[in-house]
Short mmCIF file of C-alpha atoms in Angstrom, two decimals:
data_model
loop_
_atom_site.label_atom_id
_atom_site.label_comp_id
_atom_site.label_asym_id
_atom_site.label_seq_id
_atom_site.Cartn_x
_atom_site.Cartn_y
_atom_site.Cartn_z
CA MET A 1 20.38 -11.16 8.70
CA LEU A 2 23.45 -9.67 6.76
CA PHE A 3 22.14 -11.17 3.66
CA VAL A 4 18.70 -9.56 4.33
CA TRP A 5 19.99 -6.24 4.70
CA ARG A 6 22.25 -6.63 1.83
CA ASP A 7 19.28 -7.64 -0.42
CA PHE A 8 17.25 -4.97 1.05
CA VAL A 9 19.80 -1.86 0.41
CA SER A 10 20.98 -3.16 -2.69
CA VAL A 11 18.03 -2.80 -4.73
CA TYR A 12 17.71 1.05 -5.08
CA LYS A 13 21.26 1.71 -4.08
CA GLN A 14 22.80 4.89 -5.71
CA THR A 15 19.35 6.21 -6.77
CA ILE A 16 18.03 9.60 -6.10
CA LEU A 17 14.85 8.53 -4.17
CA GLY A 18 16.35 5.47 -2.63
CA PRO A 19 13.92 3.49 -0.47
CA LEU A 20 11.13 5.79 -1.39
CA TRP A 21 10.65 3.94 -4.58
CA TYR A 22 9.30 1.17 -2.41
CA LEU A 23 6.34 3.92 -2.10
CA VAL A 24 6.56 5.27 -5.78
CA GLN A 25 6.53 2.04 -7.62
CA PRO A 26 3.28 0.76 -6.60
CA ILE A 27 1.50 4.28 -6.66
CA LEU A 28 2.88 4.57 -10.44
CA THR A 29 1.80 1.04 -11.67
CA THR A 30 -1.68 1.66 -9.86
CA LEU A 31 -2.13 4.83 -11.66
CA THR A 32 -1.08 3.23 -14.82
CA PHE A 33 -3.36 0.12 -14.19
CA THR A 34 -6.35 2.56 -13.41
CA VAL A 35 -5.91 4.85 -16.42
CA ILE A 36 -5.63 1.78 -19.07
CA PHE A 37 -7.63 -1.08 -17.56
CA GLY A 38 -10.10 1.14 -15.53
CA ASN A 39 -10.86 4.22 -17.85
CA ILE A 40 -9.92 3.02 -21.04
CA ALA A 41 -10.62 -0.78 -21.35
CA ARG A 42 -13.35 -0.40 -18.41
CA LEU A 43 -12.80 -3.54 -16.73
CA PRO A 44 -15.15 -4.07 -13.98
CA THR A 45 -13.67 -3.89 -10.12
CA ASP A 46 -16.45 -5.45 -8.27
CA GLY A 47 -17.82 -2.39 -6.89
CA SER A 48 -14.46 -1.47 -5.36
CA PRO A 49 -12.69 2.05 -6.11
CA GLN A 50 -10.58 1.54 -9.29
CA PHE A 51 -7.23 2.86 -7.39
CA LEU A 52 -7.98 0.52 -4.39
CA PHE A 53 -8.67 -2.37 -6.49
CA TYR A 54 -5.64 -2.21 -8.88
CA MET A 55 -3.25 -1.22 -5.89
CA SER A 56 -4.28 -4.37 -3.78
CA GLY A 57 -3.55 -6.47 -6.69
CA THR A 58 -0.31 -4.60 -7.40
CA VAL A 59 0.86 -4.86 -3.84
CA ILE A 60 0.33 -8.62 -3.41
CA TRP A 61 1.42 -9.50 -6.94
CA SER A 62 4.73 -7.58 -6.63
CA TYR A 63 5.71 -9.66 -3.59
CA PHE A 64 5.39 -13.09 -5.35
CA ALA A 65 6.76 -11.77 -8.56
CA ASP A 66 9.72 -10.35 -6.73
CA CYS A 67 10.26 -13.57 -4.61
CA LEU A 68 10.29 -15.72 -7.77
CA THR A 69 12.56 -13.66 -10.06
CA LYS A 70 15.18 -12.84 -7.33
CA THR A 71 15.66 -16.21 -5.98
CA SER A 72 15.80 -17.77 -9.51
CA ASN A 73 19.06 -16.10 -9.94
CA THR A 74 20.39 -16.38 -6.51
CA PHE A 75 22.87 -19.41 -7.15
CA VAL A 76 24.41 -18.01 -10.40
CA ASN A 77 24.57 -14.62 -8.98
CA ASN A 78 26.25 -15.75 -5.87
CA THR A 79 28.72 -18.14 -7.47
CA ASN A 80 31.92 -16.24 -6.06
CA LEU A 81 30.32 -16.31 -2.54
CA PHE A 82 29.48 -20.13 -2.57
CA GLY A 83 33.18 -20.87 -3.86
CA LYS A 84 34.70 -19.27 -0.82
CA VAL A 85 33.10 -20.45 2.37
CA TYR A 86 30.31 -23.17 3.06
CA PHE A 87 26.91 -22.12 4.81
CA PRO A 88 23.53 -23.54 4.00
CA ARG A 89 22.78 -22.62 0.54
CA LEU A 90 18.94 -22.06 1.07
CA ALA A 91 20.02 -18.98 3.58
CA VAL A 92 20.35 -17.03 0.41
CA PRO A 93 16.92 -17.36 -1.20
CA VAL A 94 15.37 -17.23 2.21
CA SER A 95 17.08 -14.08 2.90
CA ILE A 96 15.26 -12.71 -0.45
CA LEU A 97 12.20 -13.31 0.90
CA ILE A 98 12.59 -11.97 4.14
CA SER A 99 14.14 -8.68 2.79
CA ASN A 100 11.10 -8.48 0.15
CA LEU A 101 8.93 -9.12 3.19
CA VAL A 102 9.87 -5.75 4.40
CA ALA A 103 9.03 -4.01 1.14
CA PHE A 104 5.84 -5.64 1.03
CA ALA A 105 5.00 -4.36 4.58
CA ILE A 106 5.93 -0.75 3.42
CA GLN A 107 3.60 -1.17 0.51
CA LEU A 108 1.05 -3.00 2.44
CA GLY A 109 0.86 0.07 4.92
CA LEU A 110 0.88 2.60 2.07
CA PHE A 111 -2.52 0.64 0.76
CA ILE A 112 -3.84 0.55 3.95
CA ALA A 113 -3.48 4.55 4.19
CA PHE A 114 -5.06 4.94 0.92
CA MET A 115 -8.06 2.29 2.06
CA ILE A 116 -8.69 4.50 4.89
CA TYR A 117 -8.62 7.65 3.02
CA PHE A 118 -11.22 6.28 0.61
CA GLY A 119 -13.29 4.79 3.26
CA VAL A 120 -13.49 8.36 5.13
CA ALA A 121 -14.28 9.87 1.68
CA GLY A 122 -17.33 7.47 1.51
CA ALA A 123 -16.13 5.05 -0.92
CA ALA A 124 -17.42 1.46 -1.15
CA VAL A 125 -14.55 -0.13 1.13
CA HIS A 126 -15.89 -2.97 3.35
CA PRO A 127 -12.99 -4.56 5.31
CA THR A 128 -13.70 -7.87 6.75
CA LEU A 129 -12.50 -9.93 9.79
CA TRP A 130 -10.57 -12.27 7.10
CA ILE A 131 -7.78 -9.83 7.29
CA ALA A 132 -6.60 -11.83 9.90
CA LEU A 133 -5.40 -14.43 7.40
CA THR A 134 -3.07 -12.13 5.72
CA PRO A 135 -0.13 -13.88 7.48
CA ILE A 136 -1.37 -17.11 5.75
CA LEU A 137 -1.70 -15.41 2.55
CA VAL A 138 2.07 -13.97 2.74
CA LEU A 139 3.11 -17.38 3.85
CA THR A 140 1.58 -19.03 0.91
CA MET A 141 3.02 -16.46 -1.66
CA ALA A 142 6.49 -16.67 0.08
CA GLY A 143 6.43 -20.44 -0.26
CA LEU A 144 5.22 -20.45 -4.10
CA GLY A 145 7.86 -17.82 -4.97
CA LEU A 146 10.48 -19.84 -3.16
CA GLY A 147 9.47 -22.97 -4.50
CA PHE A 148 9.44 -21.91 -8.18
CA GLY A 149 12.54 -19.73 -7.66
CA ILE A 150 14.52 -22.86 -6.31
CA ILE A 151 13.45 -25.00 -9.33
CA VAL A 152 14.30 -22.50 -11.59
CA SER A 153 17.71 -21.58 -10.05
CA SER A 154 18.71 -25.02 -9.86
CA LEU A 155 17.90 -25.74 -13.55
CA THR A 156 19.64 -22.26 -14.54
CA THR A 157 22.93 -23.80 -13.29
CA ARG A 158 22.75 -26.08 -16.58
CA TYR A 159 20.19 -24.33 -18.58
CA ARG A 160 21.26 -20.61 -18.75
CA ASP A 161 18.37 -19.72 -21.24
CA LEU A 162 15.89 -20.13 -18.28
CA ARG A 163 17.07 -16.87 -16.61
CA PHE A 164 15.53 -14.97 -19.79
CA LEU A 165 12.35 -16.77 -19.64
CA VAL A 166 11.66 -16.14 -16.13
CA THR A 167 10.76 -12.39 -16.29
CA PHE A 168 8.62 -13.05 -19.27
CA GLY A 169 6.95 -15.97 -17.87
CA VAL A 170 6.48 -13.95 -14.84
CA GLN A 171 4.36 -11.16 -16.68
CA LEU A 172 2.37 -13.93 -18.50
CA LEU A 173 1.34 -15.41 -15.33
CA MET A 174 0.15 -11.85 -13.94
CA TYR A 175 -2.41 -11.76 -16.77
CA ALA A 176 -3.51 -15.37 -15.76
CA THR A 177 -3.85 -13.94 -12.29
CA PRO A 178 -7.03 -11.61 -11.41
CA VAL A 179 -4.54 -8.82 -10.82
CA ILE A 180 -6.19 -6.36 -13.12
CA TYR A 181 -9.66 -8.02 -13.34
CA PRO A 182 -12.09 -9.76 -11.03
CA VAL A 183 -12.49 -13.40 -11.44
CA SER A 184 -16.30 -12.58 -12.10
CA ALA A 185 -15.29 -11.01 -15.23
CA ILE A 186 -14.02 -14.33 -16.76
CA PRO A 187 -16.46 -15.94 -18.98
CA ASP A 188 -17.79 -19.37 -17.53
CA GLN A 189 -16.06 -21.56 -20.12
CA PHE A 190 -12.46 -20.33 -19.20
CA ARG A 191 -12.78 -19.34 -15.66
CA TRP A 192 -11.45 -22.90 -14.48
CA LEU A 193 -8.04 -21.72 -16.14
CA ILE A 194 -7.78 -18.86 -13.89
CA LEU A 195 -8.77 -20.83 -10.90
CA ALA A 196 -6.33 -23.55 -11.61
CA ASN A 197 -3.77 -20.65 -10.83
CA PRO A 198 -2.56 -21.08 -7.21
CA MET A 199 -2.18 -17.35 -6.91
CA THR A 200 -6.08 -16.74 -7.89
CA PRO A 201 -7.48 -17.57 -4.49
CA ILE A 202 -4.49 -15.64 -2.66
CA VAL A 203 -5.32 -12.25 -4.59
CA GLU A 204 -9.24 -12.89 -4.29
CA SER A 205 -8.80 -13.59 -0.58
CA PHE A 206 -6.78 -10.51 -0.20
CA ARG A 207 -9.26 -8.12 -2.03
CA PHE A 208 -12.13 -9.78 -0.12
CA ALA A 209 -10.37 -9.18 3.22
CA PHE A 210 -9.35 -5.79 2.85
CA LEU A 211 -12.12 -4.32 0.18
CA GLY A 212 -14.90 -6.96 0.79
CA ALA A 213 -14.87 -7.21 -3.04
CA GLY A 214 -15.29 -10.76 -4.68
CA ALA A 215 -15.74 -13.77 -2.65
CA PHE A 216 -13.98 -15.83 -0.30
CA ASP A 217 -13.30 -19.41 -1.13
CA ALA A 218 -11.84 -21.44 1.65
CA GLY A 219 -11.60 -24.50 -0.32
CA ALA A 220 -9.60 -22.57 -2.88
CA LEU A 221 -7.17 -21.04 -0.45
CA LEU A 222 -6.54 -24.75 0.81
CA TYR A 223 -5.84 -25.68 -2.95
CA SER A 224 -3.25 -22.69 -2.99
CA PHE A 225 -1.50 -23.91 0.27
CA GLY A 226 -1.60 -27.59 -1.06
CA PHE A 227 -0.17 -26.37 -4.16
CA MET A 228 2.69 -24.43 -2.40
CA LEU A 229 3.57 -27.38 -0.18
CA VAL A 230 4.00 -29.62 -3.12
CA VAL A 231 6.18 -26.99 -5.21
CA LEU A 232 8.24 -26.13 -2.22
CA LEU A 233 8.91 -29.89 -1.38
CA PHE A 234 9.73 -30.47 -4.95
CA GLY A 235 11.92 -27.46 -4.95
CA VAL A 236 13.80 -28.48 -2.22
CA LEU A 237 14.57 -31.95 -3.27
CA LEU A 238 15.55 -30.92 -6.59
CA PHE A 239 18.11 -28.46 -4.84
CA ASN A 240 19.70 -31.06 -2.53
CA GLN A 241 20.02 -33.10 -5.60
CA VAL A 242 22.04 -30.51 -7.80
CA GLU A 243 23.53 -28.69 -4.85
CA ARG A 244 26.81 -30.88 -4.98
CA THR A 245 27.33 -30.02 -8.56
CA PHE A 246 26.63 -26.42 -8.33
CA MET A 247 30.28 -25.08 -8.33
CA ASP A 248 30.84 -27.25 -11.59
CA THR A 249 28.05 -25.82 -13.67
CA VAL A 250 27.70 -22.44 -12.76
#
């Protein structure tokens, strides 16, 4: 729990707004997406209010992206701590997942508040019973973020350049995920590329559950969960293999 608290409070430490940034950041990002992709590019939103469509993608993608990018630097950033005392090394990246989960819960609550507001105002908001799957969606995202993060973190101890590629790669991956567009807007000949992305079913399922937009595909969601298990297992095996030489290479 000490790691969780440290990770949570250190993000916006010595800032004016402090934890309020957990609320400000998704709102500003959503407004930017609404103006650029909704009003200028005029991308479709499957009938959902633009603000809610982009905010749903922003909230769920931010959790995955933060889990991946922050865990990918964990072992290099904690070299001094690892050298002082022994403890299960996986506790550090897992604590990052939990602290990010707190931030995700705050932003999810904000999204639900906006969803209720738009619903009362008469907008096309149709939440479904699939909202009950939210814990599974979050678990799958966390597993993907942890798995990829551990893999990158293990390799970064030897290949430092990977640290600079992670942030860029995550940004590119966002555009290969239906965060700012629905899957229905992708031409048929390219749709398989988007569907191969394990984050696609998660984002689409989240939107369908809360907004009633798009479609729910149980098979695609099972694919994401299976993909997560493979990545997480490989990440743990790789980590265990290189753990003995961490202090010699970082």
